[in-house]
XYZ file of C-alpha atoms in Angstrom:
683
model
C 53.285 8.230 4.226
C 51.494 9.197 1.006
C 53.839 12.186 0.507
C 56.840 9.868 1.003
C 55.758 7.579 -1.824
C 55.020 10.562 -4.050
C 58.519 11.955 -3.560
C 60.172 8.597 -4.080
C 58.761 7.802 -7.442
C 55.627 9.026 -9.118
C 55.550 5.909 -11.308
C 55.227 3.469 -8.429
C 51.906 1.598 -8.568
C 50.274 0.539 -5.355
C 48.337 -2.738 -5.184
C 44.632 -2.592 -4.552
C 45.086 -5.016 -1.662
C 47.499 -2.645 0.086
C 45.079 0.266 -0.290
C 42.116 -1.741 1.004
C 44.092 -3.026 4.005
C 45.199 0.472 4.911
C 41.618 1.780 4.796
C 40.397 -1.256 6.723
C 42.805 -0.507 9.594
C 41.534 3.047 9.804
C 37.914 1.905 9.692
C 38.637 -0.678 12.356
C 39.778 2.032 14.751
C 36.656 4.067 14.047
C 34.469 0.983 14.382
C 35.889 0.383 17.845
C 34.795 3.842 18.901
C 31.400 3.365 17.291
C 30.895 0.110 19.157
C 31.581 1.900 22.438
C 29.016 4.542 21.549
C 26.505 1.927 20.436
C 26.924 0.075 23.717
C 26.250 3.303 25.577
C 23.167 3.907 23.458
C 22.060 0.336 24.059
C 22.414 0.913 27.791
C 20.304 4.034 27.414
C 17.694 2.002 25.535
C 17.746 -0.567 28.308
C 17.112 2.143 30.869
C 14.290 3.452 28.706
C 12.829 -0.040 28.536
C 13.097 -0.356 32.307
C 11.456 3.044 32.679
C 8.549 1.962 30.498
C 8.230 -1.211 32.553
C 8.090 0.863 35.734
C 5.460 3.138 34.228
C 3.444 0.119 33.149
C 3.559 -1.257 36.696
C 2.368 2.081 38.054
C -0.457 2.083 35.502
C -1.407 -1.430 36.602
C -1.375 -0.312 40.236
C -3.604 2.652 39.456
C -5.929 0.403 37.468
C -6.112 -2.103 40.327
C -6.667 0.636 42.896
C -9.464 2.097 40.813
C -10.953 -1.371 40.601
C -10.518 -1.871 44.360
C -12.364 1.357 45.060
C -15.000 0.939 42.381
C -15.739 -2.771 42.785
C -17.281 -2.472 46.283
C -19.424 0.406 45.064
C -20.612 -1.707 42.146
C -21.340 -4.666 44.446
C -23.150 -2.406 46.902
C -25.422 -1.189 44.127
C -26.230 -4.729 42.971
C -26.702 -5.931 46.552
C -29.116 -3.091 47.294
C -31.152 -3.835 44.176
C -31.304 -7.529 45.131
C -32.583 -6.626 48.611
C -35.338 -4.533 47.067
C -36.275 -7.255 44.571
C -36.384 -9.859 47.355
C -38.579 -7.590 49.470
C -35.946 -7.759 52.197
C -35.599 -4.007 51.869
C -38.935 -2.231 51.573
C -39.560 0.408 48.961
C -40.306 3.107 51.515
C -38.481 5.781 53.462
C -38.610 4.000 56.792
C -36.161 1.310 55.612
C -34.347 2.931 52.710
C -33.148 6.026 54.599
C -31.374 4.093 57.414
C -29.974 1.603 54.914
C -28.470 4.270 52.645
C -27.249 6.244 55.685
C -25.266 3.253 56.937
C -23.833 2.604 53.466
C -22.502 6.164 53.117
C -21.174 6.143 56.666
C -18.949 3.091 56.166
C -17.957 3.648 52.495
C -15.679 6.687 52.379
C -15.395 6.671 48.586
C -19.169 7.129 48.219
C -20.239 10.765 48.685
C -23.908 10.062 47.990
C -26.421 7.303 47.254
C -30.075 7.375 46.282
C -33.159 5.520 45.152
C -35.654 6.550 42.514
C -38.724 4.559 41.507
C -41.189 4.482 38.644
C -43.630 6.702 40.566
C -41.068 9.513 40.560
C -40.223 9.145 44.272
C -36.656 9.956 45.164
C -34.601 9.329 48.337
C -31.172 10.924 48.358
C -28.442 10.963 51.043
C -25.177 12.904 50.776
C -22.082 13.245 52.941
C -20.807 16.819 53.411
C -17.197 17.941 53.854
C -17.667 18.163 57.666
C -18.760 14.497 57.815
C -22.464 15.117 58.367
C -25.067 13.450 56.163
C -28.219 15.105 54.852
C -31.320 13.428 53.484
C -33.595 14.686 50.724
C -36.932 12.955 50.130
C -39.284 13.566 47.203
C -42.577 11.619 47.300
C -44.462 12.191 44.065
C -47.002 9.452 44.696
C -48.537 11.665 47.407
C -50.946 14.395 46.409
C -49.716 17.011 46.819
C -46.034 16.121 46.392
C -44.006 15.932 49.598
C -40.485 17.413 49.429
C -38.504 17.114 52.679
C -34.901 17.934 53.662
C -33.401 16.407 56.834
C -30.093 17.454 58.473
C -28.132 15.252 60.885
C -25.112 15.938 63.032
C -21.924 13.908 63.068
C -23.519 11.312 65.380
C -26.475 10.893 63.034
C -29.019 12.726 65.155
C -31.628 14.817 63.353
C -30.929 18.465 64.052
C -33.221 20.065 61.505
C -36.053 19.082 59.198
C -37.822 21.300 56.737
C -40.485 20.956 54.102
C -39.582 22.440 50.756
C -41.709 23.583 47.820
C -42.428 21.167 44.991
C -39.390 20.570 42.785
C -38.992 19.900 39.109
C -36.328 17.321 39.793
C -37.513 13.938 38.533
C -35.164 10.928 38.897
C -36.822 9.225 35.958
C -35.367 11.876 33.631
C -31.794 11.703 34.901
C -29.039 10.006 32.800
C -28.296 7.335 35.403
C -31.951 6.276 35.610
C -32.585 6.259 31.861
C -29.471 4.260 31.028
C -30.092 1.633 33.723
C -33.682 1.284 32.557
C -32.541 0.832 28.978
C -29.804 -1.753 29.670
C -31.727 -3.615 32.449
C -28.502 -4.205 34.384
C -25.919 -2.349 36.448
C -24.319 0.413 34.430
C -21.697 3.081 34.872
C -22.780 6.373 33.439
C -20.648 8.694 31.391
C -19.357 11.803 33.130
C -22.276 14.169 33.723
C -23.126 17.252 35.789
C -24.664 16.455 39.156
C -28.024 18.136 39.759
C -27.224 21.283 41.796
C -30.629 22.042 43.356
C -30.200 21.514 47.153
C -27.626 18.827 46.472
C -24.614 20.592 48.013
C -22.526 20.111 44.925
C -20.736 23.007 43.278
C -22.659 24.514 40.408
C -20.902 22.545 37.674
C -19.464 19.612 39.590
C -19.316 16.442 37.561
C -18.980 12.770 38.322
C -20.131 9.290 37.443
C -22.750 7.007 38.887
C -23.334 3.279 39.230
C -27.001 2.653 38.647
C -28.663 -0.730 39.215
C -32.299 -1.416 38.286
C -34.604 -3.413 40.570
C -37.610 -5.319 39.253
C -40.804 -6.787 40.622
C -41.206 -10.537 40.285
C -43.226 -10.098 37.136
C -40.355 -8.260 35.463
C -41.792 -4.779 35.812
C -39.313 -2.076 36.746
C -39.514 -1.086 40.407
C -36.831 1.614 40.349
C -33.126 2.288 40.140
C -30.604 2.344 42.989
C -27.737 4.752 42.361
C -24.410 5.568 43.939
C -22.381 8.646 42.998
C -18.627 8.760 42.600
C -17.256 12.296 42.456
C -14.313 13.040 40.209
C -12.861 15.021 43.102
C -12.254 11.724 44.886
C -10.368 10.293 41.881
C -8.264 13.451 41.734
C -7.267 12.977 45.383
C -6.436 9.356 44.693
C -4.333 10.000 41.586
C -2.358 12.732 43.361
C -0.759 10.164 45.681
C 0.651 8.100 42.795
C 4.381 8.848 42.561
C 5.900 8.239 39.123
C 9.226 10.072 39.152
C 10.635 13.409 40.223
C 8.725 15.298 37.549
C 6.353 12.617 36.301
C 2.658 12.354 36.964
C -0.330 10.138 36.269
C -3.810 11.092 35.180
C -7.093 9.560 34.081
C -8.637 10.795 30.861
C -11.114 9.707 28.190
C -10.200 9.108 24.571
C -12.246 12.177 23.649
C -10.025 14.366 25.822
C -12.133 14.813 28.971
C -9.787 15.005 31.957
C -11.151 12.912 34.825
C -8.396 12.938 37.439
C -5.223 15.025 37.504
C -2.744 15.500 40.377
C -1.945 19.145 39.708
C -4.018 22.165 40.833
C -7.427 22.495 39.174
C -7.313 23.463 35.542
C -9.031 26.515 34.130
C -11.485 24.273 32.331
C -11.135 21.127 34.324
C -13.533 18.835 32.545
C -13.594 20.300 29.052
C -11.349 19.076 26.206
C -7.803 19.723 27.387
C -6.664 22.303 24.907
C -4.923 24.097 27.792
C -2.606 21.121 28.364
C -0.603 20.833 25.098
C 1.657 17.969 26.173
C -1.195 15.775 27.371
C -3.236 16.721 24.309
C -0.413 15.850 21.919
C 0.278 12.547 23.631
C -3.422 11.643 23.614
C -3.702 12.504 19.919
C -0.660 10.330 19.206
C -2.183 7.472 21.206
C -5.549 7.723 19.434
C -3.932 7.907 15.994
C -1.286 5.174 16.263
C -2.713 3.030 19.107
C 0.684 2.826 20.813
C 0.515 2.219 24.545
C 4.133 3.213 25.145
C 6.071 5.810 23.201
C 8.309 8.842 23.531
C 7.409 12.363 22.497
C 9.491 15.518 22.185
C 7.913 18.661 23.550
C 9.709 21.992 24.001
C 13.131 20.373 23.489
C 12.395 17.796 26.193
C 11.799 14.101 25.531
C 8.995 12.534 27.533
C 8.201 8.881 28.102
C 4.476 8.250 27.860
C 2.400 5.239 28.876
C -1.325 4.715 28.300
C -3.439 1.880 29.648
C -7.208 1.442 29.230
C -9.198 0.938 32.445
C -11.090 -2.302 31.960
C -13.768 -1.367 34.437
C -14.645 1.712 32.378
C -13.936 0.364 28.894
C -17.370 1.462 27.690
C -16.644 5.025 28.817
C -13.181 4.917 27.106
C -11.327 5.736 30.324
C -7.552 5.409 30.136
C -4.706 5.901 32.570
C -1.937 8.141 31.299
C 1.553 8.512 32.728
C 3.988 11.168 31.527
C 7.548 11.574 32.778
C 10.618 13.347 31.380
C 13.149 10.874 30.062
C 15.838 12.785 31.937
C 14.282 11.618 35.219
C 15.463 8.103 34.389
C 18.559 8.540 32.219
C 19.868 11.929 33.298
C 23.111 10.649 34.810
C 23.812 8.533 31.733
C 23.404 11.531 29.462
C 26.305 13.280 31.179
C 28.578 10.300 30.586
C 27.356 9.998 27.021
C 28.088 13.644 26.355
C 31.760 13.287 27.274
C 32.093 10.007 25.381
C 30.300 11.422 22.366
C 32.521 14.498 22.331
C 35.663 12.350 22.256
C 34.161 10.100 19.594
C 33.232 13.040 17.374
C 36.791 14.383 17.486
C 38.197 10.963 16.581
C 35.558 10.528 13.910
C 36.320 13.862 12.256
C 40.022 13.047 12.075
C 39.257 9.624 10.643
C 36.900 11.071 8.047
C 39.620 13.388 6.757
C 42.064 10.504 6.378
C 39.609 7.988 4.943
C 38.081 10.479 2.507
C 41.476 11.215 0.942
C 42.293 7.533 0.638
C 38.848 6.528 -0.620
C 39.047 9.187 -3.325
C 42.189 7.556 -4.677
C 40.814 4.025 -4.517
C 37.045 4.097 -4.833
C 36.536 6.798 -7.466
C 38.302 5.001 -10.357
C 36.696 1.699 -9.389
C 33.255 3.292 -9.308
C 33.895 4.761 -12.726
C 34.918 1.381 -14.131
C 31.878 -0.251 -12.549
C 29.621 2.254 -14.324
C 31.421 1.534 -17.580
C 30.964 -2.230 -17.178
C 27.268 -1.633 -16.477
C 27.050 0.263 -19.769
C 28.751 -2.669 -21.486
C 26.233 -5.055 -19.902
C 23.507 -2.959 -21.505
C 25.415 -2.952 -24.804
C 26.021 0.798 -24.551
C 29.449 0.804 -26.160
C 29.780 4.457 -27.151
C 32.416 6.792 -25.743
C 35.891 6.178 -24.359
C 37.373 5.244 -20.979
C 39.847 7.573 -19.320
C 40.635 6.585 -15.730
C 43.917 8.020 -14.471
C 45.089 5.881 -11.565
C 48.312 4.749 -9.920
C 46.846 1.542 -8.568
C 48.120 -1.389 -10.595
C 44.951 -3.467 -10.479
C 42.844 -0.500 -11.590
C 45.097 0.116 -14.589
C 44.976 -3.562 -15.602
C 41.190 -3.605 -15.238
C 40.831 -0.414 -17.264
C 42.879 -1.827 -20.145
C 40.861 -5.047 -20.103
C 37.584 -3.136 -20.265
C 38.852 -1.015 -23.149
C 39.785 -4.177 -25.077
C 36.447 -5.808 -24.291
C 34.505 -2.745 -25.421
C 36.461 -2.596 -28.667
C 35.689 -6.253 -29.405
C 32.005 -5.908 -28.547
C 31.635 -2.961 -30.888
C 32.540 -5.294 -33.716
C 30.446 -8.152 -32.335
C 27.219 -6.130 -31.984
C 27.024 -5.814 -35.748
C 26.139 -9.517 -35.852
C 24.005 -9.915 -32.708
C 20.977 -7.706 -31.903
C 21.909 -5.826 -28.747
C 18.278 -5.576 -27.610
C 18.009 -9.368 -27.659
C 21.122 -9.651 -25.521
C 19.664 -7.148 -23.046
C 16.412 -9.090 -22.864
C 18.213 -12.370 -22.315
C 20.199 -10.823 -19.468
C 17.070 -9.310 -17.871
C 15.171 -12.597 -18.134
C 17.938 -14.459 -16.317
C 18.060 -17.333 -18.803
C 21.310 -19.250 -19.088
C 22.918 -19.299 -22.512
C 22.791 -23.028 -23.178
C 21.456 -25.337 -25.851
C 17.759 -26.069 -25.424
C 14.402 -24.389 -25.376
C 11.084 -24.117 -23.586
C 7.491 -24.044 -24.746
C 5.955 -20.587 -24.665
C 2.962 -18.783 -26.088
C 4.363 -16.571 -28.842
C 2.936 -14.118 -31.331
C 4.935 -14.514 -34.537
C 5.100 -12.006 -37.399
C 6.385 -12.812 -40.892
C 6.924 -10.196 -43.582
C 7.892 -10.612 -47.221
C 8.352 -8.330 -50.239
C 6.097 -9.054 -53.203
C 7.991 -10.081 -56.385
C 11.352 -9.444 -54.733
C 13.122 -11.971 -56.977
C 12.008 -10.099 -60.084
C 13.060 -6.783 -58.543
C 16.469 -8.177 -57.569
C 17.141 -9.434 -61.094
C 16.604 -5.960 -62.562
C 18.564 -3.886 -59.996
C 22.236 -3.238 -59.482
C 23.399 -5.360 -56.481
C 24.876 -2.391 -54.651
C 21.745 -0.280 -55.055
C 19.586 -3.257 -54.094
C 21.554 -3.821 -50.887
C 21.320 -0.149 -49.969
C 17.563 -0.126 -50.543
C 16.892 -3.403 -48.716
C 19.046 -2.257 -45.765
C 17.080 0.976 -45.542
C 13.889 -1.090 -45.690
C 15.078 -3.432 -42.924
C 16.219 -0.518 -40.749
C 12.789 1.128 -40.841
C 10.849 -2.086 -40.151
C 13.282 -3.166 -37.452
C 12.907 0.101 -35.550
C 9.112 -0.188 -35.712
C 9.132 -3.766 -34.398
C 11.586 -2.939 -31.621
C 9.556 0.111 -30.602
C 6.571 -2.233 -30.144
C 8.628 -4.515 -27.854
C 9.139 -7.185 -30.485
C 12.185 -9.429 -30.863
C 13.792 -9.727 -34.295
C 14.503 -13.420 -34.801
C 16.199 -13.299 -38.173
C 16.339 -11.796 -41.646
C 15.616 -14.406 -44.310
C 16.445 -12.885 -47.673
C 13.855 -10.138 -48.013
C 11.748 -11.492 -45.127
C 11.692 -10.609 -41.436
C 10.699 -12.991 -38.680
C 9.841 -11.402 -35.319
C 8.018 -12.577 -32.231
C 6.532 -11.328 -28.958
C 6.473 -13.209 -25.629
C 10.126 -14.200 -25.336
C 12.585 -13.922 -23.779
C 10.463 -11.578 -21.616
C 6.671 -12.018 -21.400
C 4.342 -9.231 -22.539
C 0.836 -8.480 -21.264
C -0.685 -7.750 -24.693
C 1.580 -9.338 -27.313
C -1.115 -9.506 -30.005
C -1.790 -5.777 -29.739
C 1.916 -4.979 -29.991
C 2.238 -7.203 -33.058
C -0.837 -5.636 -34.701
C 0.444 -2.121 -34.062
C 3.838 -3.098 -35.432
C 2.251 -4.481 -38.623
C 0.143 -1.358 -39.198
C 3.059 0.969 -38.516
C 5.299 -1.077 -40.808
C 2.821 -0.684 -43.661
C 2.584 3.040 -42.929
C 6.379 3.435 -42.956
C 6.681 1.315 -46.111
C 4.138 3.546 -47.867
C 6.314 6.546 -47.076
C 9.426 4.756 -48.311
C 7.706 3.693 -51.525
C 6.653 7.283 -52.251
C 10.219 8.439 -51.741
C 11.678 5.630 -53.856
C 9.156 6.280 -56.637
C 10.388 9.859 -56.881
C 13.955 8.523 -57.160
C 12.980 6.027 -59.840
C 13.458 3.040 -57.560
C 11.062 0.069 -57.374
C 8.450 -0.142 -54.635
C 8.610 -2.825 -51.937
C 5.013 -3.992 -51.539
C 5.052 -5.931 -48.274
C 2.831 -8.761 -47.088
C 2.572 -9.654 -43.368
C 1.207 -12.681 -41.539
C 0.617 -12.878 -37.766
C -0.274 -15.927 -35.673
C -0.380 -16.692 -31.958
C 0.336 -20.145 -30.610
C 2.705 -22.391 -28.754
C 6.295 -22.640 -29.937
C 9.631 -23.833 -28.699
C 11.931 -20.889 -28.078
C 15.504 -21.011 -26.916
C 19.092 -21.441 -27.972
C 19.446 -23.685 -30.992
C 22.691 -24.602 -32.698
C 25.982 -26.235 -31.841
C 28.619 -25.789 -29.190
C 30.467 -23.463 -31.528
C 27.559 -21.270 -32.542
C 24.148 -20.696 -30.978
C 21.110 -18.877 -32.324
C 18.255 -17.703 -30.098
C 15.176 -18.511 -32.156
C 11.727 -20.051 -32.146
C 10.588 -23.183 -33.967
C 7.331 -25.056 -34.313
C 3.977 -25.081 -36.040
C 3.214 -21.508 -34.953
C 6.126 -20.196 -37.015
C 5.038 -22.221 -40.039
C 1.478 -20.904 -39.837
C 2.718 -17.306 -39.644
C 4.777 -17.889 -42.774
C 1.796 -19.475 -44.555
C -0.446 -16.546 -43.619
C 2.059 -14.158 -45.137
C 2.072 -16.086 -48.418
C -1.763 -16.421 -48.466
C -1.922 -12.636 -48.883
C -1.092 -13.283 -52.545
C -4.331 -15.212 -53.051
C -6.622 -12.548 -51.591
C -4.468 -9.543 -52.583
C -4.345 -8.375 -48.952
C -1.464 -6.903 -46.964
C -1.888 -8.098 -43.350
C -3.506 -11.416 -42.463
C -3.966 -12.686 -38.903
C -5.169 -16.004 -37.547
C -8.236 -16.574 -35.395
C -6.114 -16.720 -32.203
C -4.862 -13.209 -32.892
C -8.311 -11.999 -33.964
C -9.862 -13.054 -30.649
C -7.256 -11.007 -28.763
C -7.491 -7.764 -30.761
C -11.000 -7.612 -32.224
C -12.126 -5.041 -29.660
C -9.134 -2.790 -30.292
C -8.591 -2.951 -34.074
C -10.619 -2.990 -37.277
C -10.608 -6.404 -38.955
C -12.669 -8.259 -41.512
C -13.054 -11.962 -42.102
C -11.421 -13.301 -45.249
C -11.893 -17.058 -45.375
C -11.364 -20.409 -43.715
C -8.345 -22.125 -45.214
C -6.419 -25.323 -44.701
C -2.824 -24.324 -44.121
C -0.129 -26.634 -45.387
C 0.963 -28.986 -42.643
C -2.396 -28.852 -40.781
C -5.549 -30.898 -41.242
C -8.118 -28.506 -39.759
C -9.367 -25.317 -41.367
C -8.112 -21.995 -40.022
C -10.139 -18.777 -39.961
C -8.155 -15.847 -41.304
C -8.817 -12.118 -41.029
C -7.422 -8.995 -42.624
C -6.133 -6.299 -40.274
C -7.402 -3.008 -41.739
C -6.418 -0.454 -39.088
C -7.008 0.766 -35.564
C -9.791 3.300 -36.261
C -13.034 2.868 -38.238
C -12.831 6.527 -39.274
C -9.730 5.832 -41.365
C -11.260 2.944 -43.325
C -12.542 4.038 -46.807
C -15.743 1.945 -46.657
C -18.500 0.959 -44.229
C -16.808 -1.953 -42.482
C -19.796 -2.960 -40.371
C -22.164 -3.096 -43.334
C -19.554 -4.987 -45.327
C -18.998 -7.495 -42.532
C -22.729 -8.089 -42.156
C -23.166 -8.904 -45.856
C -19.939 -10.917 -45.996
C -20.913 -13.020 -42.974
C -24.253 -13.906 -44.590
C -22.559 -14.611 -47.887
C -19.887 -16.763 -46.292
C -22.506 -18.765 -44.384
C -24.410 -19.406 -47.609
C -21.128 -20.239 -49.333
C -20.210 -22.868 -46.739
C -23.734 -24.334 -47.064
C -23.337 -24.638 -50.869
C -26.030 -22.008 -51.451
C -24.083 -20.486 -54.303
C -26.673 -18.049 -55.648
C -27.503 -16.586 -52.240
C -23.803 -16.334 -51.462
C -23.071 -14.619 -54.764
C -25.849 -12.097 -54.075
C -24.339 -11.107 -50.725
C -20.815 -10.937 -52.149
C -22.058 -8.636 -54.904
C -23.485 -6.347 -52.218
C -20.070 -6.408 -50.520
C -18.495 -5.286 -53.777
C -21.055 -2.496 -54.011
C -20.109 -1.319 -50.513
C -16.389 -1.515 -51.306
C -15.738 -1.231 -55.058
C -11.968 -1.643 -54.644
C -12.398 -4.938 -52.823
C -10.439 -7.923 -54.106
C -11.915 -10.539 -51.773
C -15.619 -10.376 -52.702
C -14.894 -10.696 -56.453
C -12.818 -13.784 -55.674
C -15.760 -15.442 -53.915
C -18.121 -14.358 -56.710
C -15.822 -16.075 -59.174
C -15.824 -19.245 -57.057
C -19.632 -19.229 -56.884
C -19.887 -18.861 -60.644
C -17.525 -21.784 -61.102
C -19.744 -23.892 -58.878
C -22.792 -22.839 -60.895
C -20.925 -23.268 -64.195
C -21.561 -19.626 -64.995
C -19.003 -17.909 -67.178
């Protein structure tokens, strides 16, 4: 269709609406396909959610089963300790051996149980793989120690009894005994190696124990009753938990010690599981991000992973882990998705080709014009606009922007473009009215400008004053100031509006110093050309002012008014009295005294105010660049000024004379000396 229009007439302009509608139809078709794909993905997510729910239920079942198996063992330990404390069960072999024998016989999950007391006696019974139960007795309270081993058959009859040599085994030194003694209540031990000496455990077999202390009525420890739980039993239990076709459950600690695992024994079964990368990675992810359910990609296979802490062993940091390939749950859906995705990709590729060609014709010129309008918003009016397009609306818009840019180029000669940018950034509406703000106001003025103007040619004067204004304006703008207006040979600028500044006084002080530096350079250049120098005086004050748009409906000026502006102007003119160049008020001094070099000048009553105002001269920003000892000068001046205010004219004059000695070129100290002499009627 595009080729048809091209052949018909190259001058035909298409409407923007037609182009957008055409693209919209194409995008609608693609969107329909995308929705179908999204629905399929959503279904996959739903299956994943269901899979996680199933895994969570399995984890809950495992947790409950562990609790079901462990709870009776825990109760049996507490019950046995209570019997001993109540003297129902005697602390001797005649009662303890039959009692423990019966416990092991009826509790299949308990492979062994035992009793150790504070005398070092130890009674231990263990079930063997063939179902028989052996008894080991160590009686340390007898001298010499008695160490006996008793074997029984499946019916419980004694078939063999032998006396063994003294053993080094001492229950009081075992982890289960020490921890129970410390906590004074039933405790589960951490995983530890069972003592192998005549205990019928494998050399490095590990497990956990429930240990319950028993006490005499006076609170003294009688001993500890313990029941072992072999990790081999937990492994058998976890093996029967079916997750999915390829999924499995396991019990592990946060530190990476594998407790129960349904697969064949690992090479290092109870050491950190560096030989099981998938489990290790999932455990690391769980420990780092504390996510109980998440997916993990391993060897190009996505696995669903679920972790759940075992409440019963929270102190030991036991957790149940379940890992299953995602394909076990969503495998059939992936086949359907593959076919659907293949069709969608083909349709998408065709659509991209069509839409890209159309979007190039429509979007590119619009994007270009948008960038140009953004430049105009920032008052960047340089350059030209060249947007070739056959869309009517784009051509009309381009011509309008060209006309607007041309008009603004003329307009910006009358309005500061930086001020317009600031007003736009601040979000203030352009309407009559103002707001009260804290402003720092700077006034500058050229000394004896009227006399200079009378002697110069008007054209030369305008060229020189424009060069002067250009230099000062650039300095003020570089220090984030706003030029309010040019009043004859004066400049009024302020900081704090339309956008607030963090350190407006510092910016104003830097601007004043840099202005004087630039003016000195200009004056040197003008002197070589035979032109007059522009000696400039500056006044700076901080205070509240009304700032906003002032004027009429026909013409508006963004400016500031109020007492703060008047004081700044007065400070500028007071420079004439003290023959200084930069005077600041006390409000400015308090803000910048730690950053700049200043000296006190006087306390004056400014026209329009009743109270006296402390004024200071801004000398620079580095003591090293000041031609006299400022600190010594300030010390003498402060004493002299205090005496002066107390009418102690002779003392004041003495200090001011010392100031003049410190700074022979000073104009302020001689002024105060003259005042003191007038008070003393000294000529």
